[in-house]
Structures are given as structure tokens and as C-alpha cells.
PDB file of C-alpha atoms in Angstrom:
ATOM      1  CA  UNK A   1       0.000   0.000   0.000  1.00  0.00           C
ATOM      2  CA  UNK A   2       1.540   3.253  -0.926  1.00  0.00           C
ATOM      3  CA  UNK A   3       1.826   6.300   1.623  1.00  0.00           C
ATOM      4  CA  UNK A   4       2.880   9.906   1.512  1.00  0.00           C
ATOM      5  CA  UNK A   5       6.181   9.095   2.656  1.00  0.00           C
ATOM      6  CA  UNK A   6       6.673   6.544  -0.182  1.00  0.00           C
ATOM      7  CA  UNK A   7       5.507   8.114  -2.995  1.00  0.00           C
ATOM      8  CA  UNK A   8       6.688  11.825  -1.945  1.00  0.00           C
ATOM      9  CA  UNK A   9      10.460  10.546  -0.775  1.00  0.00           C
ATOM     10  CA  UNK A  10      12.289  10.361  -3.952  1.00  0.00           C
ATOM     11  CA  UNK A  11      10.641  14.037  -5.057  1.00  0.00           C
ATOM     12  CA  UNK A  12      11.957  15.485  -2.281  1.00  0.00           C
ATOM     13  CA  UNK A  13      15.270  14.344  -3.468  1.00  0.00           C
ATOM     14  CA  UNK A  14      14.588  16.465  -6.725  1.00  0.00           C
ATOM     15  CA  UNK A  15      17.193  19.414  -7.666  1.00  0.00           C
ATOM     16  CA  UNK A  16      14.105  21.617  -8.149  1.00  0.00           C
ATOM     17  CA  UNK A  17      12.840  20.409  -4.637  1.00  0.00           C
ATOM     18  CA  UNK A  18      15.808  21.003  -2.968  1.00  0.00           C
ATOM     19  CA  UNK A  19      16.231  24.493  -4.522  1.00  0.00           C
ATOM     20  CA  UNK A  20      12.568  25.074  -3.672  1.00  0.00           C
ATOM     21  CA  UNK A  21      13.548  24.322   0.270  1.00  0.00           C
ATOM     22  CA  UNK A  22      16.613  26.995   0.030  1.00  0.00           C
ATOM     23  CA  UNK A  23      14.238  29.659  -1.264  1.00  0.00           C
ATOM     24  CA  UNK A  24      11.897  29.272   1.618  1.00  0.00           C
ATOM     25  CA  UNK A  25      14.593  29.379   4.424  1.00  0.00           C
ATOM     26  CA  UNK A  26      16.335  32.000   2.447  1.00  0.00           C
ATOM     27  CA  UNK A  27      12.890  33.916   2.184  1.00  0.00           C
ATOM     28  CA  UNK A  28      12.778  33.428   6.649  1.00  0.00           C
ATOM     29  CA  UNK A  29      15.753  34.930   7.189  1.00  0.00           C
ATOM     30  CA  UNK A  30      16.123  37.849   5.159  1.00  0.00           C
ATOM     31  CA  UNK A  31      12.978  38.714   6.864  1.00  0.00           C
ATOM     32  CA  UNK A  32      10.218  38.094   5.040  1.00  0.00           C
ATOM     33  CA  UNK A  33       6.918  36.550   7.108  1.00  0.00           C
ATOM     34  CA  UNK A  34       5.637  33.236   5.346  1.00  0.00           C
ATOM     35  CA  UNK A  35       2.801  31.563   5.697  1.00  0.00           C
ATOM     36  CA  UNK A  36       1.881  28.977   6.914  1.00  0.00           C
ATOM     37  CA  UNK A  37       4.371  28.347   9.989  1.00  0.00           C
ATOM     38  CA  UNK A  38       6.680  25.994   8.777  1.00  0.00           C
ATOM     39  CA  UNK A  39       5.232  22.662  10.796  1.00  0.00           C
ATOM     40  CA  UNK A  40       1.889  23.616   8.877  1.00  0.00           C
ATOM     41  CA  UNK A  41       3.088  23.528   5.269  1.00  0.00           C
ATOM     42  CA  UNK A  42       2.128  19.990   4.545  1.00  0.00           C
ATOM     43  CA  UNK A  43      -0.892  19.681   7.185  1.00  0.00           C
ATOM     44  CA  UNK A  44      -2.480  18.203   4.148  1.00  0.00           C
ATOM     45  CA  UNK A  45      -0.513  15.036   3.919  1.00  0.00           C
ATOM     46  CA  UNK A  46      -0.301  14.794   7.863  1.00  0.00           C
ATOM     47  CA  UNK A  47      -4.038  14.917   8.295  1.00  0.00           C
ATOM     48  CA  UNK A  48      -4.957  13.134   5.354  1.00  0.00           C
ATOM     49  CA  UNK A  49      -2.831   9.543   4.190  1.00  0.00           C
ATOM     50  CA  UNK A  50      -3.008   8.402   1.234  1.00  0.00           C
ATOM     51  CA  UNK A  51      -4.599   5.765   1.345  1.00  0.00           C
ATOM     52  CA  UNK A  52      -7.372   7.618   3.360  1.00  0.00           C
ATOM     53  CA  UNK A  53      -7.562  10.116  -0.151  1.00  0.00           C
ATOM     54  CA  UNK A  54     -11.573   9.857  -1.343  1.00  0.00           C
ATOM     55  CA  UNK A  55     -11.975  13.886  -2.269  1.00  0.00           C
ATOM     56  CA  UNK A  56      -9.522  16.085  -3.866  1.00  0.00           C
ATOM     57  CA  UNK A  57     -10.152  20.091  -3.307  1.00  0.00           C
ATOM     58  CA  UNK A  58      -7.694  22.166  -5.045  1.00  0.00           C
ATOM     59  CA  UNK A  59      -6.702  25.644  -4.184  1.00  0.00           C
ATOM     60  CA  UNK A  60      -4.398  27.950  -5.591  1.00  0.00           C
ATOM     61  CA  UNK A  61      -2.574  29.719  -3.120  1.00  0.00           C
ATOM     62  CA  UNK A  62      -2.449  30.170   0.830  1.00  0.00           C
ATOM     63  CA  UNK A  63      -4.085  32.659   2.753  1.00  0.00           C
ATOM     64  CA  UNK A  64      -1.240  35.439   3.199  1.00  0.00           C
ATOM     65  CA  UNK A  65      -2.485  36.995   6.588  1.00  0.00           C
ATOM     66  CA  UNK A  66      -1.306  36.977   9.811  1.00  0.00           C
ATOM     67  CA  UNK A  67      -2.692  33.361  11.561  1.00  0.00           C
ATOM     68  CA  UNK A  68      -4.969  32.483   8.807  1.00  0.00           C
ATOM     69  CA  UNK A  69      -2.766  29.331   6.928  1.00  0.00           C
ATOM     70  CA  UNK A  70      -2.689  26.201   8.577  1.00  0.00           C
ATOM     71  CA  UNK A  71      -1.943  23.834   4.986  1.00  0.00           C
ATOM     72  CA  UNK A  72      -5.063  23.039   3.761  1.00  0.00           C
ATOM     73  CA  UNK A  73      -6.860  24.512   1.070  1.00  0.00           C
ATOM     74  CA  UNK A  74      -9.747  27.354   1.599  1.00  0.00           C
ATOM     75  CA  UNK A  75      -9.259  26.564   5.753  1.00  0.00           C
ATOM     76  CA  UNK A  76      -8.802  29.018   8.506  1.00  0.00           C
ATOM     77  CA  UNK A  77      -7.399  28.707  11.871  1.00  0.00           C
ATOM     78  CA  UNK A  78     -10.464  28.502  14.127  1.00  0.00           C
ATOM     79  CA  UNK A  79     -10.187  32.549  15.308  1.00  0.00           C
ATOM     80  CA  UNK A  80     -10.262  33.654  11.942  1.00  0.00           C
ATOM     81  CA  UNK A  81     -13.215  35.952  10.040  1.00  0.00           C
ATOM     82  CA  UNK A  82     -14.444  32.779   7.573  1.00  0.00           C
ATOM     83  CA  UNK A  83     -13.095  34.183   3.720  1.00  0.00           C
ATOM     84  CA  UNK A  84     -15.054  35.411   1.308  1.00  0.00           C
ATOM     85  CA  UNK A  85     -14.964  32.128  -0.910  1.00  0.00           C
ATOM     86  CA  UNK A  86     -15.593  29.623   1.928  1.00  0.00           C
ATOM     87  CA  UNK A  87     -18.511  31.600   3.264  1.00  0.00           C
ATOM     88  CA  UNK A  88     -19.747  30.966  -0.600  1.00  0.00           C
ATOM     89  CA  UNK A  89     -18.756  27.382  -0.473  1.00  0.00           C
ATOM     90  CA  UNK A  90     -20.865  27.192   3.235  1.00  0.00           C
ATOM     91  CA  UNK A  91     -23.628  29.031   1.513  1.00  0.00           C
ATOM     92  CA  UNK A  92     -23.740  25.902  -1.639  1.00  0.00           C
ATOM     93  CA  UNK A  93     -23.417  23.623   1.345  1.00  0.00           C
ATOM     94  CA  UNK A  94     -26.714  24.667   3.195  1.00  0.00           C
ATOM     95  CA  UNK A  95     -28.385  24.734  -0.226  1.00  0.00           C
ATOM     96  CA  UNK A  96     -27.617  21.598  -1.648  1.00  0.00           C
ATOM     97  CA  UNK A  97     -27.577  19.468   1.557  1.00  0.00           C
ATOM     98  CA  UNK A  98     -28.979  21.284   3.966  1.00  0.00           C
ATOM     99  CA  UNK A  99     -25.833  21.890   6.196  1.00  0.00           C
ATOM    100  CA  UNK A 100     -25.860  24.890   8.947  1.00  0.00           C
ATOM    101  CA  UNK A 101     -23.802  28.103   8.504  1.00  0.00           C
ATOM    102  CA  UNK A 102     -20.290  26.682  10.776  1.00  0.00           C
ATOM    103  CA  UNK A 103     -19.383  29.459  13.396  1.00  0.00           C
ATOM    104  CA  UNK A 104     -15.556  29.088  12.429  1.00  0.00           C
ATOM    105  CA  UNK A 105     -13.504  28.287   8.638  1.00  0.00           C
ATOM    106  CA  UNK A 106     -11.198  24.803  10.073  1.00  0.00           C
ATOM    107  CA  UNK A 107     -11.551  22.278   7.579  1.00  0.00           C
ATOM    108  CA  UNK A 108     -10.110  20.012   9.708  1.00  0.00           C
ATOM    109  CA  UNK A 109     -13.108  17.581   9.932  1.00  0.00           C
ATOM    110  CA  UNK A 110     -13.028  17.439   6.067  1.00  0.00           C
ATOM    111  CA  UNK A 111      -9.882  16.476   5.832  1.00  0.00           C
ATOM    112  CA  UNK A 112      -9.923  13.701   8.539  1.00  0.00           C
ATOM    113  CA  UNK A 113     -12.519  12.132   6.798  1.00  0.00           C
ATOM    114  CA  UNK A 114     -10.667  11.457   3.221  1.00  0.00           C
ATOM    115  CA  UNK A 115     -10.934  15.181   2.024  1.00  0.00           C
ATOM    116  CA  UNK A 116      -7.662  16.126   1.067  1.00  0.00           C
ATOM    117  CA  UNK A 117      -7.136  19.965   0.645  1.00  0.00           C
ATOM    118  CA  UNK A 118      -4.351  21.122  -1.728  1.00  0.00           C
ATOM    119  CA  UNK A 119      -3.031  24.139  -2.371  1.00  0.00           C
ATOM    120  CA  UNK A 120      -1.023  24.366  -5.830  1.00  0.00           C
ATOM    121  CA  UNK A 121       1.780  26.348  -4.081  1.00  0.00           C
ATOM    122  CA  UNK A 122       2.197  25.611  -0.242  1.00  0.00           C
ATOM    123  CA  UNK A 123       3.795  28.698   0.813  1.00  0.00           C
ATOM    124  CA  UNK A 124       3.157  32.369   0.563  1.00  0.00           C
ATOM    125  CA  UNK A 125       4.984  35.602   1.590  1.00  0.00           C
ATOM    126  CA  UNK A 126       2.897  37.987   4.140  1.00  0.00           C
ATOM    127  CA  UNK A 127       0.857  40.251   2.137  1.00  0.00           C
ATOM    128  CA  UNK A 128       2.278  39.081  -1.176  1.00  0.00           C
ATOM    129  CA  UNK A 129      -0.534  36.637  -2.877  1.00  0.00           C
ATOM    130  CA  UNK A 130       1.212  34.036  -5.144  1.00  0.00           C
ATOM    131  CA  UNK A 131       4.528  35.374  -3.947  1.00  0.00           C
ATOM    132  CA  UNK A 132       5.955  31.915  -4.281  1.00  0.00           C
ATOM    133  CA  UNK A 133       4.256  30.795  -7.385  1.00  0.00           C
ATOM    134  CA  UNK A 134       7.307  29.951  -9.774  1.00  0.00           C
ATOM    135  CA  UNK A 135       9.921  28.727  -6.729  1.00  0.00           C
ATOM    136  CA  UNK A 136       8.487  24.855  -7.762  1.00  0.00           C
ATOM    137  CA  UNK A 137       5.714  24.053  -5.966  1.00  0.00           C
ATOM    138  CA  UNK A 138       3.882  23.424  -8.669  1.00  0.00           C
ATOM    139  CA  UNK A 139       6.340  20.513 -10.110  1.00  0.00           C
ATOM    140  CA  UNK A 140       5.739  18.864  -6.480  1.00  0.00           C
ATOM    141  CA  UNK A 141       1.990  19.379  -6.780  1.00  0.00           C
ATOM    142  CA  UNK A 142       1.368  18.476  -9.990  1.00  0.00           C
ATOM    143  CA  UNK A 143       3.053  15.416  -9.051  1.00  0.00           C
ATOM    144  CA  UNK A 144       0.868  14.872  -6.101  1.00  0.00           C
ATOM    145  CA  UNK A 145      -2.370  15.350  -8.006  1.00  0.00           C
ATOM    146  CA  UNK A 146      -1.074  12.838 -10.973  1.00  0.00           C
ATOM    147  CA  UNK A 147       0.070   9.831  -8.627  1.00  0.00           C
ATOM    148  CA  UNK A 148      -3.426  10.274  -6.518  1.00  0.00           C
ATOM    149  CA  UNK A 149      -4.605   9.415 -10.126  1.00  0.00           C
ATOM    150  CA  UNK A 150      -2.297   6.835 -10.617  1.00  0.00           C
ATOM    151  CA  UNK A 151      -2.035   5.251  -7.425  1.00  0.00           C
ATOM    152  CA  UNK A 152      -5.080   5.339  -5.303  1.00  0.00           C
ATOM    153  CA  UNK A 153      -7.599   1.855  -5.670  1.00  0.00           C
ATOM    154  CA  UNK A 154     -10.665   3.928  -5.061  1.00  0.00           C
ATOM    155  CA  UNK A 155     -12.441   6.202  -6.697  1.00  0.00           C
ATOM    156  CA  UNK A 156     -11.291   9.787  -6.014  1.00  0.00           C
ATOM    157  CA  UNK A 157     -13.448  12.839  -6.887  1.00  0.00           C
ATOM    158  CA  UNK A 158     -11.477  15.488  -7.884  1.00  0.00           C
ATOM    159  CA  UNK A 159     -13.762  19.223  -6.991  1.00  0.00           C
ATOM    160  CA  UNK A 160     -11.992  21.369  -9.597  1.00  0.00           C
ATOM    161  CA  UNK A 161     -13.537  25.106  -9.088  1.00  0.00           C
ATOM    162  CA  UNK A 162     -12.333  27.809 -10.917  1.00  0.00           C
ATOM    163  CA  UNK A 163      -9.837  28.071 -14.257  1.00  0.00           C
ATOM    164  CA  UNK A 164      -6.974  27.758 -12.240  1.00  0.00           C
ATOM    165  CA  UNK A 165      -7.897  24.187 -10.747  1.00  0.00           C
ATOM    166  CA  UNK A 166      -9.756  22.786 -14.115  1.00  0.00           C
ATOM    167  CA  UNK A 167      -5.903  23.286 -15.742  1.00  0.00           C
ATOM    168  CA  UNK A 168      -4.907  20.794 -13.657  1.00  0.00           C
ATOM    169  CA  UNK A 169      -7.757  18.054 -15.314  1.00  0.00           C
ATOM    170  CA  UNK A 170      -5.239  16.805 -17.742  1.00  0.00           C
ATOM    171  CA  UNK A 171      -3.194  15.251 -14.809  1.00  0.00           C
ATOM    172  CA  UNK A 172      -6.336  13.361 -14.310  1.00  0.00           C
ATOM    173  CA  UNK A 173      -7.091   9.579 -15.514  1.00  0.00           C
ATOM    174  CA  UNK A 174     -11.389  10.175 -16.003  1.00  0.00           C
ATOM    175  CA  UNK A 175     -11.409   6.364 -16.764  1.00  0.00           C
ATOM    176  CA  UNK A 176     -10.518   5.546 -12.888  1.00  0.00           C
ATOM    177  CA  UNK A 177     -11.813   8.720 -11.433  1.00  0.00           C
ATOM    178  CA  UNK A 178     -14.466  11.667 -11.291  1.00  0.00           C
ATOM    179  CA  UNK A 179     -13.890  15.499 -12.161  1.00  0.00           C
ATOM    180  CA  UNK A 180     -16.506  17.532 -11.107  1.00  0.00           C
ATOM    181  CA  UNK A 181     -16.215  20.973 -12.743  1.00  0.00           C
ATOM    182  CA  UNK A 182     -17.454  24.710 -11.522  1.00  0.00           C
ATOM    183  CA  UNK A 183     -16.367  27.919 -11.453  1.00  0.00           C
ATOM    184  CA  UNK A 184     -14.749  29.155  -8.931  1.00  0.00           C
ATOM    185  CA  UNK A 185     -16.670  30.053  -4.877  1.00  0.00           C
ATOM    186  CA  UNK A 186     -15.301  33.747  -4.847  1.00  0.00           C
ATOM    187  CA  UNK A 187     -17.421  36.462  -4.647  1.00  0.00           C
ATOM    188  CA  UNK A 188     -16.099  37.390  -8.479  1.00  0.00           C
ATOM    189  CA  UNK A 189     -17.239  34.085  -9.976  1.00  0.00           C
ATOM    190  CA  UNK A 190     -20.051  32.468  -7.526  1.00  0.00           C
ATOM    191  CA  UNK A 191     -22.879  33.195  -9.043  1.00  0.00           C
ATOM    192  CA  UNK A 192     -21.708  32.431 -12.568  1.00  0.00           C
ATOM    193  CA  UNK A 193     -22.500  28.463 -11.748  1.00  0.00           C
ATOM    194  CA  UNK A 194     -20.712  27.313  -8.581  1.00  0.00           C
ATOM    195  CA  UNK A 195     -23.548  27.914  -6.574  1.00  0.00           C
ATOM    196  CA  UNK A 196     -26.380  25.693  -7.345  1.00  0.00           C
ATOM    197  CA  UNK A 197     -23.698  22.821  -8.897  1.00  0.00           C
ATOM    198  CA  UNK A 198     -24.729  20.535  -6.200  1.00  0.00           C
ATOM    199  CA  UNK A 199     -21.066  19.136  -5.825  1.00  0.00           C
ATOM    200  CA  UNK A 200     -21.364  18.243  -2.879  1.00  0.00           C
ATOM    201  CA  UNK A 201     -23.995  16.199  -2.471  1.00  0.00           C
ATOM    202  CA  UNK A 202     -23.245  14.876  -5.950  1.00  0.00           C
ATOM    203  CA  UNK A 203     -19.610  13.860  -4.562  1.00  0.00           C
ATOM    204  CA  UNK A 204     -21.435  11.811  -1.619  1.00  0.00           C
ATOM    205  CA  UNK A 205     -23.284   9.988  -4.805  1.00  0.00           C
ATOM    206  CA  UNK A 206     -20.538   9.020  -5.998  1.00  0.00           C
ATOM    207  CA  UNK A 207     -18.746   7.835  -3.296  1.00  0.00           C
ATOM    208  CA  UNK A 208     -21.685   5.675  -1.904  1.00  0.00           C
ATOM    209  CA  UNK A 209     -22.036   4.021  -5.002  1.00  0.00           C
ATOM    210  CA  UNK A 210     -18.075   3.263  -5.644  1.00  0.00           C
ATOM    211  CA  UNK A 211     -18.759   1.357  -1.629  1.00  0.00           C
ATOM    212  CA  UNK A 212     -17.276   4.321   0.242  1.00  0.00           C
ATOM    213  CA  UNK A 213     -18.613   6.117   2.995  1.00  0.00           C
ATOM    214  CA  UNK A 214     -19.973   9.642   2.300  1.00  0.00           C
ATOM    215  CA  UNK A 215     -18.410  12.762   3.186  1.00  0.00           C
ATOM    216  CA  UNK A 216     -19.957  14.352   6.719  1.00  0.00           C
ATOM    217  CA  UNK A 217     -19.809  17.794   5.266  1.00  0.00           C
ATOM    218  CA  UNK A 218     -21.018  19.746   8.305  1.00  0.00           C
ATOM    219  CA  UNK A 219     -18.643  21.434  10.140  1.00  0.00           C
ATOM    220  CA  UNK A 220     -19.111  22.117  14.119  1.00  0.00           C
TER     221      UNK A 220
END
């Protein structure tokens, strides 16, 4: 059975990887603040295993103020005014299966359930939104995303919102696994089909009928 650790060790062996690490302590100590705090950057593999992997949300980039980045995609640290695009994604929630408006943004229960949240870059300088785009993080995730596809013995759904995400479909085998497309939950692009998509519910669908258990999407 393959883990995070098996799968992710020879990567991290990777010239580009390697560089990427230099950049990021390089980054800390000429003074820059990045987010997330450094035992946070990959939450997401720590809280979800591979093996575990029945949901695949993908974000972009991490939150870039002060406390809000914890490593997974769209969450906040409980403390935290919920974001624009995750009240939106709370709002699609209550409509499509009938959840209750969470006090607080931590994904947390998401992702201990099979839910794994990925941002395409993992780090981000304070203030500076995709300051860390093009150090590599995208090699690493890119490779993430295609071994989920190659690797995993379930069916994954894959909840690509937004232009951004859906580039990432070709790294996708649709024979073994689902793609569920919409724009993307920010106040910019919401109403132009992301809300009323149903993903949600639809996602449960098609987990119960590939003989997995259902996503708990309400968060308390």
C-alpha cells in the first residue's frame, strides 16, 4: 500500500525540490513573514494519508495573513473571520444538503474524513498573494495530483472550481476517477455556476455508489 512518505520521498530528493527548500529558508531569514508556519506547510498530507484520499479540493494559493494558513486549502485557523470564498462554499453547502452556517472556517473535519485539501503552491509571503508561485511548488503538486490518479484503488473525486484548478484536469485519468467541474466560490465568480452545482452532495453519490462512505460535510 503506498503512503505519503513513499511516494513523496524520492521528489523530495529532486534538484528543483531542494532548490525550492533553500528559497523558503532564504525567504525566513532575510525577513520576510511566510505563511503557513513551517510545521503547517504539509498539514495536508499529515491529516490526510493516502490511502485515506476519497476527495480532492484544489486551491491555488495560501491565505497570506497573519494566523490564517494552517496547509489546507480554503481553511482558517479557528479565530479567523471565515473568507469570502468559503462563506460561498458554506452558503452551496446549506443549499444543496442542507448543512448549517459553521461558526468558524477549520476544515479540519473534512480532511480527517478522506478530504484532502491542496493548495497548488504551499507557501506564501505575508501580504504578497502568489509570492511563491514559480519557486516549484507546482512541479511537487502536480506530481501529487497525478500519482493520486495513478495510485489510489478507489475512486477519487477530484472538486476542480475555478480556471486555475480545471488546468490541472489533464493530470487526471477520467477512466478511474471523477472530475466535477465549476467555477470558482469567490465572490467574483459564484454566481456564474458554482452555486447551485450541487457538488457536494453529488460527490457523496458518488462515493456511496463506488462502496465508500460519504463525506460528513457539516462542520461544528
Amino acid at each position: 500500500m503506498s503512503t505519503w512518505s513513499d511516494l513523496l520521498k524520492d521528489q523530495k530528493e529532486e534538484k528543483y525540490f531542494k532548490t525550492l527548500t533553500r528559497f523558503i529558508d532564504n525567504d525566513r531569514k532575510v525577513g520576510y513573514v511566510v505563511f503557513p508556519e513551517k510545521d503547517d506547510i504539509m498539514n495536508a498530507f499529515k491529516i490526510t494519508p493516502f490511502e485515506k484520499v476519497k476527495v480532492v479540493i484544489l486551491g491555488q494559493d495560501p491565505y497570506h495573513g497573519l494566523g490564517q494558513a494552517h496547509g489546507l486549502s480554503f481553511s482558517v485557523r479557528k479565530g479567523n473571520k471565515i473568507p469570502p470564498s468559503l462563506q460561498n462554499i458554506y452558503k452551496e453547502l446549506a443549499s444543496d444538503i442542507g448543512t448549517t452556517m459553521p461558526s468558524h472556517g477549520e476544515l479540519t473535519q473534512w480532511a480527517t474524513q478522506g478530504v484532502f485539501l491542496l493548495n497548488n503552491t504551499l507557501t506564501v509571503r505575508k501580504a504578497q498573494p502568489n509570492s511563491h508561485e514559480t519557486y516549484g511548488w507546482t512541479n511537487f503538486t502536480n506530481f501529487v495530483i497525478k500519482s493520486i490518479s495513478d495510485k489510489a484503488k478507489n475512486t477519487v473525486v477530484f472538486l476542480l472550481w475555478g480556471k486555475f484548478a480545471q488546468g490541472k484536469r489533464s493530470l487526471i485519468d477520467e477512466t478511474r476517477h471523477k472530475v466535477l467541474a465549476a467555477p470558482h466560490p469567490s465572490p467574483f465568480s459564484a454566481t456564474r455556476g458554482f452555486f447551485g452545482s450541487k457538488h457536494f452532495s453529488e460527490t457523496n453519490k458518488i462515493l456511496v455508489e463506488s462502496d465508500q462512505e460519504p463525506i460528513d460535510w457539516q462542520i461544528t
